[in-house]
Amino acid sequence: MIDLYTWNTPNGRKAAIMLEELGVPYLIKPINISTGEQKEASYTTINPNGRIPAIYDHDNQNRVFESGAILIYLAEKHKRFIPSEPKQKAEALGWLFWQAGGLGPIVGQFNHFNSLNESNNYSLARFRDESLRLLTVLNKHLAQNKYIAGNEYTIADIINYTWVDTAFNGALNQNSEFQKMFEATNEWKNKLAQRPAVVTAIDKLSTLNTSKY
């Protein structure tokens, strides 16, 4: 049994999708980030950084925090959604860390500054331009590949999906030209959105309050 500490955010959805894809039993333990529950001592024993998501694996009494680490841990434990061949595995892990260090934080910062009522044109432009650059990198790659790591659906797809979905459904997507600019990424996103595990995970977390970044 897995305890999943999460909230309905792009990062929080990743682990839920992975658990649904694996079909392993898990219990959602909501951490309301809008009221600061992620900073309470009862939770920082699971994630000392006070962020979501995190899991506790009762099979071996392991805590795992940071969404990328959770996906790697679960993939390696169940030997699914991570390539065994070294070159393909390196490709999947490269794109996983690309998201964790780039796409997620940058799109999140753009959404943050865009939500403010104050004028900060430099910060907004900086994170908008970098978000678009990163999406361009991914789109060029997906134009030549069925999935992010090649022909196989992996944790690289799972970790990138939630932030791509956020970008397409947020302020970055201001007109019809956006989807034309990132046509390959949009097709990949729509393909993943139809996966039963993705649908179920999103539905389960939709009962929690939604955060746009």
mmCIF file of C-alpha atoms in Angstrom:
data_model
loop_
_atom_site.group_PDB
_atom_site.id
_atom_site.type_symbol
_atom_site.label_atom_id
_atom_site.label_comp_id
_atom_site.label_asym_id
_atom_site.label_seq_id
_atom_site.Cartn_x
_atom_site.Cartn_y
_atom_site.Cartn_z
ATOM 1 C CA MET A 1 0.000 0.000 0.000
ATOM 2 C CA ILE A 2 1.179 3.488 -0.899
ATOM 3 C CA ASP A 3 0.159 6.666 0.910
ATOM 4 C CA LEU A 4 0.118 9.521 -1.604
ATOM 5 C CA TYR A 5 0.434 12.969 -0.076
ATOM 6 C CA THR A 6 -0.682 15.385 -2.740
ATOM 7 C CA TRP A 7 -2.894 18.223 -3.938
ATOM 8 C CA ASN A 8 -4.476 19.041 -7.268
ATOM 9 C CA THR A 9 -1.536 20.796 -8.902
ATOM 10 C CA PRO A 10 0.582 19.914 -11.946
ATOM 11 C CA ASN A 11 3.253 18.419 -9.689
ATOM 12 C CA GLY A 12 0.687 16.737 -7.488
ATOM 13 C CA ARG A 13 -0.952 14.952 -10.431
ATOM 14 C CA LYS A 14 2.219 13.218 -11.631
ATOM 15 C CA ALA A 15 2.441 10.590 -8.888
ATOM 16 C CA ALA A 16 -1.300 9.884 -9.056
ATOM 17 C CA ILE A 17 -1.036 9.196 -12.790
ATOM 18 C CA MET A 18 1.926 6.894 -12.209
ATOM 19 C CA LEU A 19 0.134 4.925 -9.498
ATOM 20 C CA GLU A 20 -2.933 4.546 -11.704
ATOM 21 C CA GLU A 21 -0.764 3.385 -14.608
ATOM 22 C CA LEU A 22 0.832 0.758 -12.354
ATOM 23 C CA GLY A 23 -2.499 -0.335 -10.920
ATOM 24 C CA VAL A 24 -1.094 -0.576 -7.399
ATOM 25 C CA PRO A 25 -3.257 0.202 -4.349
ATOM 26 C CA TYR A 26 -2.792 3.666 -2.918
ATOM 27 C CA LEU A 27 -4.515 6.029 -0.532
ATOM 28 C CA ILE A 28 -4.726 9.753 -1.264
ATOM 29 C CA LYS A 29 -3.842 11.873 1.742
ATOM 30 C CA PRO A 30 -4.679 15.460 0.758
ATOM 31 C CA ILE A 31 -2.221 18.146 1.786
ATOM 32 C CA ASN A 32 -3.968 21.501 1.500
ATOM 33 C CA ILE A 33 -1.207 23.791 0.303
ATOM 34 C CA SER A 34 -3.521 26.811 0.397
ATOM 35 C CA THR A 35 -3.661 26.575 4.196
ATOM 36 C CA GLY A 36 -0.012 25.644 4.703
ATOM 37 C CA GLU A 37 -0.483 22.001 5.666
ATOM 38 C CA GLN A 38 2.686 21.156 3.733
ATOM 39 C CA LYS A 39 4.713 23.034 6.356
ATOM 40 C CA GLU A 40 3.286 21.227 9.371
ATOM 41 C CA ALA A 41 5.576 18.899 11.331
ATOM 42 C CA SER A 42 3.299 15.935 10.714
ATOM 43 C CA TYR A 43 4.036 16.232 7.015
ATOM 44 C CA THR A 44 7.669 17.380 7.009
ATOM 45 C CA THR A 45 8.581 13.987 8.480
ATOM 46 C CA ILE A 46 7.560 12.670 5.050
ATOM 47 C CA ASN A 47 8.972 15.555 3.011
ATOM 48 C CA PRO A 48 11.458 17.740 4.895
ATOM 49 C CA ASN A 49 11.222 20.338 2.119
ATOM 50 C CA GLY A 50 7.534 20.919 2.823
ATOM 51 C CA ARG A 51 6.291 20.460 -0.731
ATOM 52 C CA ILE A 52 3.987 18.040 -2.512
ATOM 53 C CA PRO A 53 3.866 15.331 -3.677
ATOM 54 C CA ALA A 54 5.424 12.655 -1.508
ATOM 55 C CA ILE A 55 4.698 8.997 -0.925
ATOM 56 C CA TYR A 56 5.131 6.528 1.910
ATOM 57 C CA ASP A 57 5.580 2.920 0.809
ATOM 58 C CA HIS A 58 4.286 0.599 3.525
ATOM 59 C CA ASP A 59 5.860 -2.411 1.796
ATOM 60 C CA ASN A 60 9.322 -1.371 2.923
ATOM 61 C CA GLN A 61 8.720 1.712 5.084
ATOM 62 C CA ASN A 62 10.250 4.067 2.514
ATOM 63 C CA ARG A 63 9.412 7.736 2.166
ATOM 64 C CA VAL A 64 10.048 9.315 -1.218
ATOM 65 C CA PHE A 65 9.706 13.011 -2.001
ATOM 66 C CA GLU A 66 10.152 15.096 -5.180
ATOM 67 C CA SER A 67 7.948 14.057 -8.093
ATOM 68 C CA GLY A 68 10.817 12.919 -10.305
ATOM 69 C CA ALA A 69 12.254 10.732 -7.563
ATOM 70 C CA ILE A 70 8.812 9.238 -6.924
ATOM 71 C CA LEU A 71 8.394 8.275 -10.581
ATOM 72 C CA ILE A 72 11.864 6.720 -10.757
ATOM 73 C CA TYR A 73 11.332 4.847 -7.475
ATOM 74 C CA LEU A 74 7.991 3.387 -8.567
ATOM 75 C CA ALA A 75 9.200 2.584 -12.080
ATOM 76 C CA GLU A 76 12.245 0.720 -10.797
ATOM 77 C CA LYS A 77 10.298 -1.065 -8.061
ATOM 78 C CA HIS A 78 7.678 -2.359 -10.498
ATOM 79 C CA LYS A 79 9.982 -2.547 -13.539
ATOM 80 C CA ARG A 80 7.568 -0.631 -15.724
ATOM 81 C CA PHE A 81 7.615 2.670 -17.641
ATOM 82 C CA ILE A 82 11.396 2.916 -17.526
ATOM 83 C CA PRO A 83 13.513 1.430 -20.330
ATOM 84 C CA SER A 84 15.961 -1.315 -19.474
ATOM 85 C CA GLU A 85 18.256 -0.583 -22.389
ATOM 86 C CA PRO A 86 20.884 1.955 -21.173
ATOM 87 C CA LYS A 87 20.615 4.404 -24.090
ATOM 88 C CA GLN A 88 16.824 4.593 -23.918
ATOM 89 C CA LYS A 89 16.889 4.793 -20.132
ATOM 90 C CA ALA A 90 19.311 7.716 -20.308
ATOM 91 C CA GLU A 91 16.998 9.436 -22.803
ATOM 92 C CA ALA A 92 13.976 8.990 -20.529
ATOM 93 C CA LEU A 93 15.839 10.218 -17.464
ATOM 94 C CA GLY A 94 17.277 13.181 -19.373
ATOM 95 C CA TRP A 95 13.802 14.406 -20.300
ATOM 96 C CA LEU A 96 12.542 13.702 -16.795
ATOM 97 C CA PHE A 97 15.177 15.987 -15.262
ATOM 98 C CA TRP A 98 14.659 18.489 -18.100
ATOM 99 C CA GLN A 99 11.094 18.890 -16.890
ATOM 100 C CA ALA A 100 11.951 18.969 -13.189
ATOM 101 C CA GLY A 101 14.613 21.627 -13.674
ATOM 102 C CA GLY A 102 13.112 23.543 -16.565
ATOM 103 C CA LEU A 103 9.590 23.279 -17.934
ATOM 104 C CA GLY A 104 7.772 22.918 -14.609
ATOM 105 C CA PRO A 105 9.522 25.664 -12.647
ATOM 106 C CA ILE A 106 9.545 28.089 -15.587
ATOM 107 C CA VAL A 107 5.880 27.688 -16.544
ATOM 108 C CA GLY A 108 5.031 27.861 -12.853
ATOM 109 C CA GLN A 109 6.883 31.148 -12.468
ATOM 110 C CA PHE A 110 5.184 32.559 -15.555
ATOM 111 C CA ASN A 111 1.778 31.640 -14.117
ATOM 112 C CA HIS A 112 2.741 33.196 -10.792
ATOM 113 C CA PHE A 113 3.780 36.557 -12.223
ATOM 114 C CA ASN A 114 0.864 36.548 -14.651
ATOM 115 C CA SER A 115 -1.558 36.163 -11.727
ATOM 116 C CA LEU A 116 -0.269 39.247 -9.912
ATOM 117 C CA ASN A 117 -2.155 42.499 -10.183
ATOM 118 C CA GLU A 118 1.072 44.474 -10.168
ATOM 119 C CA SER A 119 3.073 45.402 -13.214
ATOM 120 C CA ASN A 120 6.334 43.487 -13.532
ATOM 121 C CA ASN A 121 6.894 43.336 -17.249
ATOM 122 C CA TYR A 122 10.499 42.140 -17.026
ATOM 123 C CA SER A 123 9.724 39.040 -14.921
ATOM 124 C CA LEU A 124 6.627 38.180 -16.930
ATOM 125 C CA ALA A 125 8.447 38.509 -20.256
ATOM 126 C CA ARG A 126 11.450 36.546 -19.004
ATOM 127 C CA PHE A 127 9.424 33.534 -17.895
ATOM 128 C CA ARG A 128 7.067 33.725 -20.886
ATOM 129 C CA ASP A 129 9.938 33.694 -23.366
ATOM 130 C CA GLU A 130 11.720 30.841 -21.589
ATOM 131 C CA SER A 131 8.480 28.846 -21.365
ATOM 132 C CA LEU A 132 7.998 29.225 -25.111
ATOM 133 C CA ARG A 133 11.625 28.287 -25.768
ATOM 134 C CA LEU A 134 11.275 25.100 -23.722
ATOM 135 C CA LEU A 135 8.022 24.180 -25.444
ATOM 136 C CA THR A 136 9.765 24.711 -28.787
ATOM 137 C CA VAL A 137 12.516 22.285 -27.748
ATOM 138 C CA LEU A 138 9.941 19.663 -26.774
ATOM 139 C CA ASN A 139 7.830 20.210 -29.885
ATOM 140 C CA LYS A 140 10.814 19.740 -32.195
ATOM 141 C CA HIS A 141 11.623 16.495 -30.388
ATOM 142 C CA LEU A 142 8.048 15.183 -30.458
ATOM 143 C CA ALA A 143 7.743 15.948 -34.156
ATOM 144 C CA GLN A 144 10.233 13.103 -34.654
ATOM 145 C CA ASN A 145 9.193 10.749 -31.846
ATOM 146 C CA LYS A 146 5.984 8.949 -30.865
ATOM 147 C CA TYR A 147 6.719 9.425 -27.172
ATOM 148 C CA ILE A 148 9.334 11.510 -25.403
ATOM 149 C CA ALA A 149 11.852 8.691 -24.979
ATOM 150 C CA GLY A 150 11.100 7.215 -28.407
ATOM 151 C CA ASN A 151 8.473 4.587 -29.224
ATOM 152 C CA GLU A 152 7.795 3.627 -25.605
ATOM 153 C CA TYR A 153 5.558 5.402 -23.087
ATOM 154 C CA THR A 154 7.691 6.137 -20.023
ATOM 155 C CA ILE A 155 7.987 8.246 -16.907
ATOM 156 C CA ALA A 156 9.362 10.989 -19.172
ATOM 157 C CA ASP A 157 5.882 11.319 -20.660
ATOM 158 C CA ILE A 158 4.149 11.199 -17.283
ATOM 159 C CA ILE A 159 6.283 13.909 -15.697
ATOM 160 C CA ASN A 160 6.006 16.258 -18.684
ATOM 161 C CA TYR A 161 2.319 15.777 -19.353
ATOM 162 C CA THR A 162 0.921 17.736 -16.418
ATOM 163 C CA TRP A 163 2.974 20.866 -17.087
ATOM 164 C CA VAL A 164 2.374 20.751 -20.844
ATOM 165 C CA ASP A 165 -1.341 20.459 -20.102
ATOM 166 C CA THR A 166 -1.048 23.443 -17.752
ATOM 167 C CA ALA A 167 0.731 25.480 -20.429
ATOM 168 C CA PHE A 168 -1.889 24.690 -23.045
ATOM 169 C CA ASN A 169 -4.753 25.531 -20.697
ATOM 170 C CA GLY A 170 -3.235 28.669 -19.169
ATOM 171 C CA ALA A 171 -2.238 32.204 -20.026
ATOM 172 C CA LEU A 172 0.569 31.096 -22.356
ATOM 173 C CA ASN A 173 -2.072 29.906 -24.819
ATOM 174 C CA GLN A 174 -3.476 33.267 -25.833
ATOM 175 C CA ASN A 175 -4.678 32.545 -29.375
ATOM 176 C CA SER A 176 -5.087 29.885 -32.050
ATOM 177 C CA GLU A 177 -1.487 30.341 -33.176
ATOM 178 C CA PHE A 178 -0.246 28.694 -29.978
ATOM 179 C CA GLN A 179 -1.535 25.252 -30.903
ATOM 180 C CA LYS A 180 -0.210 25.661 -34.448
ATOM 181 C CA MET A 181 3.223 26.533 -33.067
ATOM 182 C CA PHE A 182 3.274 23.400 -30.935
ATOM 183 C CA GLU A 183 1.238 21.006 -33.070
ATOM 184 C CA ALA A 184 3.298 17.898 -32.318
ATOM 185 C CA THR A 185 3.193 18.595 -28.595
ATOM 186 C CA ASN A 186 -0.547 19.185 -28.719
ATOM 187 C CA GLU A 187 -1.121 15.858 -30.491
ATOM 188 C CA TRP A 188 1.050 14.058 -27.915
ATOM 189 C CA LYS A 189 -0.792 15.782 -25.057
ATOM 190 C CA ASN A 190 -4.197 14.836 -26.422
ATOM 191 C CA LYS A 191 -3.072 11.233 -26.875
ATOM 192 C CA LEU A 192 -1.971 10.999 -23.248
ATOM 193 C CA ALA A 193 -5.131 12.710 -22.006
ATOM 194 C CA GLN A 194 -7.144 9.760 -23.339
ATOM 195 C CA ARG A 195 -5.226 7.134 -21.372
ATOM 196 C CA PRO A 196 -7.546 5.570 -18.751
ATOM 197 C CA ALA A 197 -4.978 6.002 -15.966
ATOM 198 C CA VAL A 198 -4.601 9.710 -16.734
ATOM 199 C CA VAL A 199 -8.364 10.222 -16.803
ATOM 200 C CA THR A 200 -8.856 8.372 -13.500
ATOM 201 C CA ALA A 201 -6.023 10.172 -11.705
ATOM 202 C CA ILE A 202 -7.235 13.605 -12.796
ATOM 203 C CA ASP A 203 -10.801 12.743 -11.790
ATOM 204 C CA LYS A 204 -9.717 11.598 -8.328
ATOM 205 C CA LEU A 205 -7.737 14.772 -7.662
ATOM 206 C CA SER A 206 -10.426 17.035 -9.120
ATOM 207 C CA THR A 207 -12.326 16.790 -5.848
ATOM 208 C CA LEU A 208 -9.501 18.767 -4.252
ATOM 209 C CA ASN A 209 -9.092 22.500 -4.762
ATOM 210 C CA THR A 210 -7.270 23.349 -7.958
ATOM 211 C CA SER A 211 -4.068 25.369 -8.215
ATOM 212 C CA LYS A 212 -3.054 26.891 -11.535
ATOM 213 C CA TYR A 213 0.677 26.678 -10.811
#
